[in-house]
Short mmCIF file of C-alpha atoms in Angstrom, two decimals:
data_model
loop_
_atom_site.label_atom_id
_atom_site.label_comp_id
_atom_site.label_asym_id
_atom_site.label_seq_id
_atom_site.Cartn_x
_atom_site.Cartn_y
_atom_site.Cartn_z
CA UNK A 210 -40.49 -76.83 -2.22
CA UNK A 211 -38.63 -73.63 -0.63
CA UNK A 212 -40.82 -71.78 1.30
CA UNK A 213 -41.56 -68.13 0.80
CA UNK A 214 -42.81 -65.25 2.90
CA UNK A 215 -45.51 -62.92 2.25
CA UNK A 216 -42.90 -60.19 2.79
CA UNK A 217 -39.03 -60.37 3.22
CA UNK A 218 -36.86 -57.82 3.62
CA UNK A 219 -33.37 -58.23 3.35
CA UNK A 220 -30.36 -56.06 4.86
CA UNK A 221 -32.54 -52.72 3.95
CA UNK A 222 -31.11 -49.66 4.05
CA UNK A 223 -31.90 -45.91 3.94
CA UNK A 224 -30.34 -42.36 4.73
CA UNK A 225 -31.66 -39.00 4.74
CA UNK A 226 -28.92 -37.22 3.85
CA UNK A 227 -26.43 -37.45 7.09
CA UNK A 228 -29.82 -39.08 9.26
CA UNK A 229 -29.72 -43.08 9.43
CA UNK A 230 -33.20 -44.11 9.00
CA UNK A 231 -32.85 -47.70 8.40
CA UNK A 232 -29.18 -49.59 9.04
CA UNK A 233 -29.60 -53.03 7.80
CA UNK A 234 -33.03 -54.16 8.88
CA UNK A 235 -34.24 -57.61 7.33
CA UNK A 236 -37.64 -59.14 8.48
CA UNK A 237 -39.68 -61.72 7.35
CA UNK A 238 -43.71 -62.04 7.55
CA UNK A 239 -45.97 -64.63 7.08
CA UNK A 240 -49.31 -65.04 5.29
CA UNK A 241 -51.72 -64.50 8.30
CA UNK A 242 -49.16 -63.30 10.52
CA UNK A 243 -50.04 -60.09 12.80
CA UNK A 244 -46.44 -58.40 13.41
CA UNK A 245 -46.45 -54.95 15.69
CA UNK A 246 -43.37 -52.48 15.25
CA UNK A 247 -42.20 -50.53 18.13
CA UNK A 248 -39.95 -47.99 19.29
CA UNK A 249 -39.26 -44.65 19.96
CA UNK A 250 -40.08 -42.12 17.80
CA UNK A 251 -37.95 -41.52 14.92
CA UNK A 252 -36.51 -45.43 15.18
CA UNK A 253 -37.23 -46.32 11.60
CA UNK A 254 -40.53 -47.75 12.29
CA UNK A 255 -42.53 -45.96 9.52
CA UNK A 256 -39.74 -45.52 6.92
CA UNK A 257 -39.79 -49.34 7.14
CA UNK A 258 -43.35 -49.63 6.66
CA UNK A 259 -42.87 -46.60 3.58
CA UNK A 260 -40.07 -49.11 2.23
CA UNK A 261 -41.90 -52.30 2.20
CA UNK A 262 -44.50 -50.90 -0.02
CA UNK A 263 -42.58 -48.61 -2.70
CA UNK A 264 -43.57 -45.55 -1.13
CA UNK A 265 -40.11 -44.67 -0.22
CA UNK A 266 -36.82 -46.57 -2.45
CA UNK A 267 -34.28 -48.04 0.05
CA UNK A 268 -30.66 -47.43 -0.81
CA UNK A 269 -29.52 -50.93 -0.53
CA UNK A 270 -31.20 -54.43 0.05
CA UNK A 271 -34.09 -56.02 -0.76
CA UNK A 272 -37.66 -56.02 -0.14
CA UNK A 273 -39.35 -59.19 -1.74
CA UNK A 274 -43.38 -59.22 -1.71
CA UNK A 275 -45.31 -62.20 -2.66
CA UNK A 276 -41.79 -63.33 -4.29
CA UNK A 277 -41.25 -60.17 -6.38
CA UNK A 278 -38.73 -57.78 -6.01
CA UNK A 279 -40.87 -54.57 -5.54
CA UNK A 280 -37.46 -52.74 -6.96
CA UNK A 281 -37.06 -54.59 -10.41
CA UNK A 282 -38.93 -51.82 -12.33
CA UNK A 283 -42.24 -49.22 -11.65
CA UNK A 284 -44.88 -52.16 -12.83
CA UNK A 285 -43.57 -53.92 -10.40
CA UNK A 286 -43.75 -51.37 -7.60
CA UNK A 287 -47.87 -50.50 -8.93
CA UNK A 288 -48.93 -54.25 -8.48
CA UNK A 289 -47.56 -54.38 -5.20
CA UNK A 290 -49.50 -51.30 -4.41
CA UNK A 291 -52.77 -53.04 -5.73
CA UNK A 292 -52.25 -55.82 -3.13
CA UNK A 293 -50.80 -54.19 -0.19
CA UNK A 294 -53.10 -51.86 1.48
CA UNK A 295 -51.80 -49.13 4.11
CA UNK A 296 -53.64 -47.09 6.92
CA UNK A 297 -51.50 -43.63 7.81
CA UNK A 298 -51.84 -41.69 10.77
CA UNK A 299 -53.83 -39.17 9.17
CA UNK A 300 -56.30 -40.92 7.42
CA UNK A 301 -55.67 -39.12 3.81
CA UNK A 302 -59.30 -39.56 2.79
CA UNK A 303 -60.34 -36.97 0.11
CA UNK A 304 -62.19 -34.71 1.94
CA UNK A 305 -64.42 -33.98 -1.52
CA UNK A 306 -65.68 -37.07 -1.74
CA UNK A 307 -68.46 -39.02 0.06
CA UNK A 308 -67.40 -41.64 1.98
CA UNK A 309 -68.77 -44.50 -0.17
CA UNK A 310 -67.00 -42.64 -3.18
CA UNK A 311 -63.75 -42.81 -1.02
CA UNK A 312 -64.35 -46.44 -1.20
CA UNK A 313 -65.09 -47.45 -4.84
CA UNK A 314 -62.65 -44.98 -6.55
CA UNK A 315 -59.80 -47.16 -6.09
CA UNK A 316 -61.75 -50.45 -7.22
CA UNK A 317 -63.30 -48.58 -9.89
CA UNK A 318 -60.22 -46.91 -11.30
CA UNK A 319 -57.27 -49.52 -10.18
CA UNK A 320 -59.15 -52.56 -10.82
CA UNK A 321 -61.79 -51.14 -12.81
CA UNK A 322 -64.88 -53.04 -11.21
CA UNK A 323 -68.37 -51.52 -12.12
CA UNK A 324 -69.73 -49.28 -10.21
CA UNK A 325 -72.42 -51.51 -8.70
CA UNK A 326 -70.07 -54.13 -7.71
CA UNK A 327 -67.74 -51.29 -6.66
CA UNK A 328 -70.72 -50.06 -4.09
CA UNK A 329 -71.59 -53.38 -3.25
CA UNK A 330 -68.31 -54.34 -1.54
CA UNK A 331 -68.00 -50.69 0.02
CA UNK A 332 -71.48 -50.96 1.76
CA UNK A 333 -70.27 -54.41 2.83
CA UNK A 334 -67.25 -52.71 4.28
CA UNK A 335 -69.26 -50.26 5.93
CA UNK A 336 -70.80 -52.09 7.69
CA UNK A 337 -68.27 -54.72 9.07
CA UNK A 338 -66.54 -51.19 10.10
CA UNK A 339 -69.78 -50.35 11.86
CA UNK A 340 -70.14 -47.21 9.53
CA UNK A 341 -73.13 -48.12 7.14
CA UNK A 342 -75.50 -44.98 8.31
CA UNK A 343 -72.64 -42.39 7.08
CA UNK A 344 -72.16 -43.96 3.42
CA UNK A 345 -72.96 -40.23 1.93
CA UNK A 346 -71.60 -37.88 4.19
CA UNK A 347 -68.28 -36.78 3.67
CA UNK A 348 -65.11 -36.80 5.74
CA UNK A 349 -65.34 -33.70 7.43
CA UNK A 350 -68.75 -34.80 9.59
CA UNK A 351 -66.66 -37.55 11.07
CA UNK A 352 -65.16 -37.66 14.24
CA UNK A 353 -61.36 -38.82 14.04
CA UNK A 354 -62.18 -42.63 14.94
CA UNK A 355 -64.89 -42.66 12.16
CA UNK A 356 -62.39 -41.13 9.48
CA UNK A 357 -59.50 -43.77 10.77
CA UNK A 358 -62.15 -46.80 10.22
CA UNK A 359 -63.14 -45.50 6.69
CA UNK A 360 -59.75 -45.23 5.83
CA UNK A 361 -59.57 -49.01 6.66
CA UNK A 362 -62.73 -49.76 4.87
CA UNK A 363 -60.96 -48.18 1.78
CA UNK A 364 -57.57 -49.80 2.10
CA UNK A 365 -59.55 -53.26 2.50
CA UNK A 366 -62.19 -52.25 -0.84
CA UNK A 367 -58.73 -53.76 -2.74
CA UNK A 368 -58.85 -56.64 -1.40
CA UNK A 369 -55.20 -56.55 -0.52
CA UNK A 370 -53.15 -59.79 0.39
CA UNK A 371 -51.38 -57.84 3.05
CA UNK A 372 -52.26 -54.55 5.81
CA UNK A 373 -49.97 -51.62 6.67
CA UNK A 374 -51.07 -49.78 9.30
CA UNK A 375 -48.47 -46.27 10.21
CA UNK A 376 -49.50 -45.54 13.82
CA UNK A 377 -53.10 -45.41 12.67
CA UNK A 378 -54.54 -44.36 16.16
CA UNK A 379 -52.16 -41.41 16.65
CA UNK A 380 -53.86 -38.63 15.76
CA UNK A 381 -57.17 -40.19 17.42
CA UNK A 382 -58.83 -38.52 20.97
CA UNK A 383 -58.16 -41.61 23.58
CA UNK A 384 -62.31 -42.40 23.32
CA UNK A 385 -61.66 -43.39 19.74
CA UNK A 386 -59.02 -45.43 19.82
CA UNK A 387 -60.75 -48.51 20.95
CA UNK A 388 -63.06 -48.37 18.48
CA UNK A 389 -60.37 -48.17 15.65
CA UNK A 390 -58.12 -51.38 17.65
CA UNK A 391 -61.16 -53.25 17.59
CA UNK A 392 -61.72 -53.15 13.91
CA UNK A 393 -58.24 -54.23 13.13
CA UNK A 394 -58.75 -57.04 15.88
CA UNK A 395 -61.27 -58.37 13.92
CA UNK A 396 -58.93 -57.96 10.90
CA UNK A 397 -56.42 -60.18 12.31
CA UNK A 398 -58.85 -62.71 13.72
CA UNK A 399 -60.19 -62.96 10.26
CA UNK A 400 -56.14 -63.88 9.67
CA UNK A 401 -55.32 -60.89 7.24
CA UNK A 402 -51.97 -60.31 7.20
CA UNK A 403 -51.00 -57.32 9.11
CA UNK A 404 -47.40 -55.22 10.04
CA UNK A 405 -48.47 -52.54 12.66
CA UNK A 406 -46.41 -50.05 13.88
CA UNK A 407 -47.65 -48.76 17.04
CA UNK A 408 -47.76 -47.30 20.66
CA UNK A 409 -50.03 -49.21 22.06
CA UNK A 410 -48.30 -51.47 23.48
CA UNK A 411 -51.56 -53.30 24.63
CA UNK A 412 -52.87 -54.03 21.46
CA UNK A 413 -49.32 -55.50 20.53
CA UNK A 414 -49.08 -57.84 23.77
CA UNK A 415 -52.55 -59.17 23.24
CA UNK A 416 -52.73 -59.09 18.99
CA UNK A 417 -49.63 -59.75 17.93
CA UNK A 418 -47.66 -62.79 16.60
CA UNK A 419 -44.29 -61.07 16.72
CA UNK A 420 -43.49 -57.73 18.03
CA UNK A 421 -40.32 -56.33 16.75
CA UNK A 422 -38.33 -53.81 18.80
CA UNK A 423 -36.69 -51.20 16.76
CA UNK A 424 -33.78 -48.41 17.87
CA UNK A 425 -31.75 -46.14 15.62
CA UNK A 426 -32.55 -47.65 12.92
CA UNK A 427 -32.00 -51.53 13.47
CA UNK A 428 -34.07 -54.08 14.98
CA UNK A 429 -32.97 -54.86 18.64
CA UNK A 430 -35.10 -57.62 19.33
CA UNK A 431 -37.89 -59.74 18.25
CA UNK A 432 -39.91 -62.37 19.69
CA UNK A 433 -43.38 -63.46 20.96
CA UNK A 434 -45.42 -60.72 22.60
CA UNK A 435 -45.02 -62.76 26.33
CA UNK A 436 -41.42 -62.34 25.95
CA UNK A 437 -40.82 -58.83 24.67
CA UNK A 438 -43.10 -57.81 26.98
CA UNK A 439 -42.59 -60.09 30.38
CA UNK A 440 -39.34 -60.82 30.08
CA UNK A 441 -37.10 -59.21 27.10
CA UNK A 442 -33.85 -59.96 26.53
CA UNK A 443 -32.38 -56.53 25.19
CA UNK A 444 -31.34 -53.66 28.20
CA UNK A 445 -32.89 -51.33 25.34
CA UNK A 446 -36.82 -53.01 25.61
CA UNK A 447 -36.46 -52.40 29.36
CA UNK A 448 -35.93 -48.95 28.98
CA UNK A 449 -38.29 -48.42 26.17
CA UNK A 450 -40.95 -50.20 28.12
CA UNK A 451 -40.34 -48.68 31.35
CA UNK A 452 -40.36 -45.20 29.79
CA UNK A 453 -43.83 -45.80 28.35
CA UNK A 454 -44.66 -46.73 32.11
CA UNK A 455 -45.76 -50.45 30.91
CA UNK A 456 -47.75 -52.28 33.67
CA UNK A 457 -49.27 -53.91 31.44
CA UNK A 458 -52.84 -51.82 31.09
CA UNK A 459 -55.48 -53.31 29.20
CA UNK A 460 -57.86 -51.39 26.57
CA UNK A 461 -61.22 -51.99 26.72
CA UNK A 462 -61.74 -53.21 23.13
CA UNK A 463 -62.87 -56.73 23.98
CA UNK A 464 -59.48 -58.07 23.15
CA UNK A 465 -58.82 -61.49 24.47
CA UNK A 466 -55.13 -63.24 24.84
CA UNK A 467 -53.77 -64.97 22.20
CA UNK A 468 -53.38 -68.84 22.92
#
C-alpha cells in the first residue's frame, strides 16, 4: 500500500507581482506530526501556510491534503476548509458575537449540527481552553491571550483533521503568550496534527517534530528540533538563530522535552 501524507506539497510556487513569495517549496506532514516554520519575516512562512489551505492559489505545484488536490475545483478547496482549521495572528473573531456564538456558528452553519449539540462541544472547548466563565461575553472584554485561545476553541469546534496556526502569539503582550503555547501543547500532546509558524523558537525546540527553516522563499533546512537548533547544518540557521539571540531560553509553560 503507498503511503500518503496528511499534507504534501509539491514544488509550490507563488509571486506577487515582481516579489518571490514561495520558489519551489515541497513539504510533507504526517498525521500527528507537530511541524514549526521559521524564518525571518517576509520568508514565505505564512503564504505557505495561506497556500496549503486554499486561502491563497499557488502559481505552480501541488498541494495534496488528505490525498486530494485542494486545486482540482472550488468543492474541493471548501472541504478542505471544513477539515483544516487555522489560528491567524489576529484572532478574526466577530467581535458581535458572544463567544460561545463564535463557536457554534461554524458547526451550525458548515456542518449544520443543532444548536444543542453545537453548544455542547463549544462549552467542552471552553473549558479544555480554560475559558468556560466567559461563554457570553463578547470579544472585546478579553484580554489578547483570551481572544487567541477562543480563536482556537473555534478552529477546533470543526473538528478538523489538521491545525494551522499563522504566528498566533504575535500580536499577544509577553504575559499571554504562555498561556496561548500551553493550549496548543496540549493540542499536540493530544497528537493533533499541527504546522506552526512561529518565533518562538522555544516552543519549536521543545514541541516540535520537525522544524523547517525557511529564507527567500525556499526551505533551507529541515530536521529534528536538537539539530536545527544545537547543531544546524545551513550558515543561514546560524545567522537566523544568532540574530534572534538563541541561548536557548525556556518559557514557563510547563513544557517538557520531547523524547
Amino acid at each position: 500500500m503507498t503511503h500518503t501524507p496528511i499534507l504534501a506539497a509539491r514544488d509550490v510556487r507563488k509571486r506577487y507581482g515582481a516579489v518571490v513569495a514561495l520558489d519551489g517549496v515541497s513539504l510533507d506532514v504526517e498525521r500527528g506530526e507537530v511541524v514549526c516554520l521559521i524564518g525571518p519575516s517576509g520568508s514565505g512562512k505564512s503564504t505557505l501556510l495561506r497556500c496549503l489551505n486554499a486561502l491563497e492559489t499557488v502559481d505552480s505545484g501541488t498541494v495534496a491534503f488528505e490525498g486530494r488536490d485542494i486545486r482540482a475545483k472550488a468543492d474541493d478547496a471548501r472541504l478542505v476548509r471544513r477539515r483544516m482549521g487555522m489560528v491567524f495572528q489576529n484572532f478574526e473573531l466577530f467581535p458581535h458575537l458572544s463567544v460561545l456564538r463564535n463557536l457554534t456558528i461554524g458547526p451550525t452553519t458548515v456542518l449544520r449540527l443543532d444548536m444543542a449539540e453545537a453548544e455542547q462541544r463549544a462549552r467542552a472547548l471552553l473549558l479544555r481552553v480554560g475559558l468556560i466563565d466567559k461563554a457570553m461575553v463578547h470579544p472585546s472584554a478579553l484580554s489578547g491571550g483570551q481572544q487567541q485561545r477562543v480563536a482556537i476553541a473555534r478552529a477546533l469546534a470543526m473538528e478538523p483533521a489538521l491545525m494551522l496556526f499563522d504566528e498566533p502569539t504575535s500580536a499577544l503582550d509577553p504575559e499571554t503568550i504562555g498561556e496561548v503555547l500551553a493550549v496548543m501543547k496540549g493540542l499536540a500532546d493530544d497528537g493533533m496534527t499541527m504546522v506552526v509558524v512561529t518565533h518562538e523558537m522555544d516552543f519549536a525546540r521543545r514541541v516540535a517534530d520537525r522544524v523547517v527553516v525557511f529564507d527567500h522563499g525556499r526551505i533551507i533546512e529541515v530536521g529534528p528540533p536538537a539539530q536545527i537548533f544545537e547543531a544546524p547544518h545551513a550558515a543561514r540557521t546560524r545567522d537566523f538563530l544568532s540574530h534572534l539571540g538563541w541561548h536557548g531560553e525556556s518559557i514557563d509553560i510547563g513544557i517538557k522535552e520531547k523524547t
